[in-house]
CSV table of C-alpha atoms in Angstrom, one decimal:
chain,number,residue,atom,x,y,z
A,28,UNK,CA,-204.1,34.1,32.0
A,29,UNK,CA,-206.6,36.1,33.9
A,30,UNK,CA,-204.1,38.1,36.0
A,31,UNK,CA,-201.0,37.6,33.8
A,32,UNK,CA,-198.5,40.4,34.5
A,33,UNK,CA,-200.5,42.2,37.2
A,34,UNK,CA,-197.3,43.5,38.6
A,35,UNK,CA,-198.8,45.3,41.7
A,36,UNK,CA,-200.8,42.3,42.9
A,37,UNK,CA,-199.6,41.3,46.4
A,38,UNK,CA,-202.3,38.9,47.8
A,39,UNK,CA,-205.3,36.9,46.6
A,40,UNK,CA,-208.1,35.6,48.8
A,41,UNK,CA,-210.3,33.1,46.9
A,42,UNK,CA,-211.4,30.5,49.6
A,43,UNK,CA,-213.6,28.3,47.3
A,44,UNK,CA,-211.3,28.4,44.2
A,45,UNK,CA,-210.1,24.8,43.3
A,46,UNK,CA,-208.4,25.3,40.0
A,47,UNK,CA,-205.6,27.8,39.1
A,48,UNK,CA,-205.9,27.9,35.3
A,49,UNK,CA,-203.0,28.1,32.8
A,50,UNK,CA,-200.9,31.2,33.4
A,51,UNK,CA,-203.5,32.6,35.8
A,52,UNK,CA,-201.0,34.6,37.8
A,53,UNK,CA,-197.9,34.2,35.6
A,54,UNK,CA,-195.3,36.9,36.2
A,55,UNK,CA,-197.2,38.6,39.1
A,56,UNK,CA,-193.9,39.6,40.5
A,57,UNK,CA,-195.2,41.1,43.8
A,58,UNK,CA,-197.6,38.3,44.6
A,59,UNK,CA,-196.7,37.0,48.1
A,60,UNK,CA,-199.8,35.1,49.4
A,61,UNK,CA,-202.8,33.3,48.0
A,62,UNK,CA,-205.5,31.6,50.1
A,63,UNK,CA,-207.5,29.1,48.1
A,64,UNK,CA,-208.8,25.5,48.2
A,65,UNK,CA,-206.6,24.4,45.3
A,66,UNK,CA,-207.0,20.9,43.8
A,67,UNK,CA,-205.4,21.6,40.5
A,68,UNK,CA,-202.7,24.0,39.4
A,69,UNK,CA,-202.4,24.1,35.6
A,70,UNK,CA,-199.3,24.8,33.4
A,71,UNK,CA,-197.4,28.0,34.3
A,72,UNK,CA,-200.2,29.1,36.7
A,73,UNK,CA,-197.7,30.8,39.1
A,74,UNK,CA,-194.7,30.9,36.7
A,75,UNK,CA,-192.1,33.4,37.9
A,76,UNK,CA,-194.1,34.7,40.9
A,77,UNK,CA,-190.7,35.4,42.4
A,78,UNK,CA,-192.1,36.7,45.8
A,79,UNK,CA,-194.8,34.0,46.4
A,80,UNK,CA,-194.1,32.3,49.7
A,81,UNK,CA,-197.5,31.6,51.3
A,82,UNK,CA,-199.8,29.2,49.4
A,83,UNK,CA,-201.5,26.0,50.6
A,84,UNK,CA,-200.6,23.0,48.3
A,85,UNK,CA,-201.5,20.1,50.6
A,86,UNK,CA,-204.5,18.9,48.6
A,87,UNK,CA,-203.4,19.7,45.1
A,88,UNK,CA,-203.9,16.6,42.9
A,89,UNK,CA,-202.4,17.9,39.7
A,90,UNK,CA,-199.4,20.2,39.2
A,91,UNK,CA,-199.0,21.4,35.6
A,92,UNK,CA,-195.7,21.9,33.9
A,93,UNK,CA,-193.6,24.8,35.3
A,94,UNK,CA,-196.5,25.8,37.4
A,95,UNK,CA,-194.2,27.2,40.0
A,96,UNK,CA,-191.1,27.8,37.9
A,97,UNK,CA,-188.7,30.3,39.5
A,98,UNK,CA,-191.0,30.9,42.5
A,99,UNK,CA,-187.8,31.5,44.4
A,100,UNK,CA,-189.4,32.4,47.8
A,101,UNK,CA,-191.2,29.1,48.2
A,102,UNK,CA,-189.4,27.5,51.2
A,103,UNK,CA,-191.4,24.3,51.6
A,104,UNK,CA,-193.5,21.9,49.6
A,105,UNK,CA,-196.1,19.9,51.5
A,106,UNK,CA,-198.7,17.7,49.8
A,107,UNK,CA,-201.0,14.8,50.8
A,108,UNK,CA,-202.3,13.8,47.4
A,109,UNK,CA,-199.8,13.8,44.6
A,110,UNK,CA,-198.2,10.6,43.5
A,111,UNK,CA,-196.0,11.8,40.6
A,112,UNK,CA,-194.4,15.2,40.6
A,113,UNK,CA,-192.5,16.4,37.5
A,114,UNK,CA,-191.1,19.8,36.4
A,115,UNK,CA,-193.5,22.0,38.4
A,116,UNK,CA,-190.9,23.4,40.9
A,117,UNK,CA,-187.7,23.8,38.8
A,118,UNK,CA,-185.5,26.7,39.7
A,119,UNK,CA,-187.2,27.3,43.1
A,120,UNK,CA,-183.7,27.8,44.5
A,121,UNK,CA,-184.9,28.7,48.1
A,122,UNK,CA,-186.8,25.5,48.4
A,123,UNK,CA,-185.6,23.8,51.6
A,124,UNK,CA,-188.2,21.1,52.5
A,125,UNK,CA,-190.1,18.5,50.6
A,126,UNK,CA,-192.9,16.7,52.5
A,127,UNK,CA,-195.0,14.4,50.2
A,128,UNK,CA,-197.3,11.8,51.8
A,129,UNK,CA,-198.0,9.6,48.7
A,130,UNK,CA,-195.3,10.5,46.2
A,131,UNK,CA,-193.7,7.5,44.6
A,132,UNK,CA,-191.8,9.4,42.0
A,133,UNK,CA,-190.4,13.0,41.9
A,134,UNK,CA,-188.0,14.5,39.5
A,135,UNK,CA,-187.0,17.7,37.8
A,136,UNK,CA,-186.1,19.8,40.8
A,137,UNK,CA,-183.5,21.4,38.6
A,138,UNK,CA,-182.1,24.5,40.2
A,139,UNK,CA,-183.4,23.6,43.7
A,140,UNK,CA,-179.9,23.4,45.2
A,141,UNK,CA,-180.7,24.2,48.8
A,142,UNK,CA,-183.0,21.3,49.8
A,143,UNK,CA,-182.0,20.3,53.3
A,144,UNK,CA,-184.9,18.3,54.6
A,145,UNK,CA,-187.5,15.9,53.2
A,146,UNK,CA,-190.2,13.4,54.1
A,147,UNK,CA,-191.0,10.7,51.6
A,148,UNK,CA,-192.7,7.7,53.2
A,149,UNK,CA,-193.8,6.1,49.9
A,150,UNK,CA,-190.8,6.7,47.6
A,151,UNK,CA,-188.3,3.9,47.1
A,152,UNK,CA,-184.9,4.9,46.0
A,153,UNK,CA,-182.7,7.7,47.4
A,154,UNK,CA,-183.4,11.3,46.3
A,155,UNK,CA,-180.3,12.8,47.8
A,156,UNK,CA,-177.6,12.1,50.4
A,157,UNK,CA,-176.0,14.3,53.1
A,158,UNK,CA,-179.3,15.9,54.2
A,159,UNK,CA,-181.9,15.4,56.9
A,160,UNK,CA,-184.8,12.9,56.4
A,161,UNK,CA,-187.7,12.0,58.7
A,162,UNK,CA,-187.8,8.6,60.5
A,163,UNK,CA,-191.0,7.7,58.6
A,164,UNK,CA,-189.4,8.3,55.2
A,165,UNK,CA,-188.9,5.1,53.3
A,166,UNK,CA,-185.9,3.1,54.6
A,167,UNK,CA,-184.1,3.6,51.3
A,168,UNK,CA,-183.9,7.3,52.1
A,169,UNK,CA,-182.1,6.7,55.4
A,170,UNK,CA,-178.7,5.7,54.1
A,171,UNK,CA,-176.0,8.4,54.5
A,172,UNK,CA,-178.6,10.9,55.8
A,173,UNK,CA,-179.4,12.3,59.2
A,174,UNK,CA,-182.7,10.9,60.7
A,175,UNK,CA,-185.1,13.1,62.7
A,176,UNK,CA,-188.6,12.6,64.1
A,177,UNK,CA,-190.3,15.4,62.1
A,178,UNK,CA,-189.5,18.3,59.8
A,179,UNK,CA,-188.8,21.7,61.4
A,180,UNK,CA,-191.5,24.3,61.0
A,181,UNK,CA,-191.0,27.1,58.5
A,182,UNK,CA,-192.9,30.3,59.2
A,183,UNK,CA,-194.0,32.7,56.4
A,184,UNK,CA,-194.1,36.4,57.0
A,185,UNK,CA,-196.9,37.8,54.9
A,186,UNK,CA,-200.7,37.6,55.2
A,187,UNK,CA,-203.6,39.9,54.3
A,188,UNK,CA,-204.9,41.9,57.3
A,189,UNK,CA,-208.0,40.9,59.2
A,190,UNK,CA,-209.8,44.1,58.3
A,191,UNK,CA,-209.1,43.5,54.6
A,192,UNK,CA,-210.7,40.0,54.7
A,193,UNK,CA,-213.8,41.3,56.6
A,194,UNK,CA,-214.8,43.8,53.9
A,195,UNK,CA,-218.3,43.4,52.5
A,196,UNK,CA,-219.9,43.8,49.1
A,197,UNK,CA,-218.1,44.4,45.8
A,198,UNK,CA,-215.9,47.5,46.0
A,199,UNK,CA,-212.6,48.8,44.9
A,200,UNK,CA,-210.7,51.0,47.3
A,201,UNK,CA,-207.2,51.3,48.6
A,202,UNK,CA,-206.1,49.4,45.5
A,203,UNK,CA,-208.3,46.3,46.4
A,204,UNK,CA,-210.9,44.4,44.5
A,205,UNK,CA,-213.5,42.9,46.8
A,206,UNK,CA,-216.5,40.7,45.9
A,207,UNK,CA,-218.9,38.5,47.9
A,208,UNK,CA,-220.6,37.4,44.7
A,209,UNK,CA,-219.8,35.3,41.6
A,210,UNK,CA,-220.5,38.3,39.3
A,211,UNK,CA,-218.1,39.9,36.9
A,212,UNK,CA,-215.3,41.7,38.7
A,213,UNK,CA,-214.7,45.4,37.8
A,214,UNK,CA,-211.3,47.0,38.0
A,215,UNK,CA,-209.8,50.3,36.9
A,216,UNK,CA,-206.3,49.2,35.9
A,217,UNK,CA,-203.7,46.6,36.7
A,218,UNK,CA,-202.3,48.4,39.7
A,219,UNK,CA,-204.5,46.4,42.1
A,220,UNK,CA,-202.6,45.1,45.1
A,221,UNK,CA,-205.2,42.7,46.5
A,222,UNK,CA,-208.1,40.5,45.3
A,223,UNK,CA,-210.7,39.3,47.8
A,224,UNK,CA,-213.2,37.1,45.9
A,225,UNK,CA,-215.3,35.2,48.4
A,226,UNK,CA,-217.4,33.1,46.0
A,227,UNK,CA,-215.4,32.9,42.8
A,228,UNK,CA,-215.0,29.2,42.0
A,229,UNK,CA,-213.4,29.5,38.6
A,230,UNK,CA,-210.9,31.9,37.0
A,231,UNK,CA,-211.4,32.8,33.4
A,232,UNK,CA,-211.1,35.8,31.1
A,233,UNK,CA,-214.8,36.6,31.3
A,234,UNK,CA,-214.7,37.3,35.0
A,235,UNK,CA,-212.9,40.5,34.5
A,236,UNK,CA,-214.4,43.8,33.4
A,237,UNK,CA,-212.3,47.0,33.0
A,238,UNK,CA,-214.1,50.0,34.5
A,239,UNK,CA,-213.2,53.3,33.0
A,240,UNK,CA,-212.5,56.2,35.3
């Protein structure tokens, strides 16, 4: 993956990126936030990103195998597109909420032992009992569960600063890589803490160029 084992990376701002490729950010242990327009998340893309807790997944149409395995700071999963969800979020043991507009089948939430709320309007058959479900969840989810009007809001704590996101031109300073172009990105080493890539649409190995100091 492009940024596999970039241990210092804390945030990524890629507003036009739609596909997180296989193992793109695997084992980026310090990664906390990513802003993107994700439609596909390939196999193991964020595998073992143990601090990741701020990522928009509402419009993802494909989750690859173990794409968020052991992302143990993800607290909620909200999605408007996915119909079948399998093996992407196993061992996310802090996951508390599941909110899936169109899902008709979900499985393999192994190790997600603290789910307390869910909203599943299209899924027939009970996922779990003794927890809280929304009123608009399928009626089969209501039995032996508490019913509420909507899910509680969960707030995330980390976000890139406004000044970081306003930077112009391609530059590396204060351990940031910043680019307003689709050109090759230069970096000095893997101790980068932030990526701000305004026009990068695709992640691949060719986008990176190591710059000698």
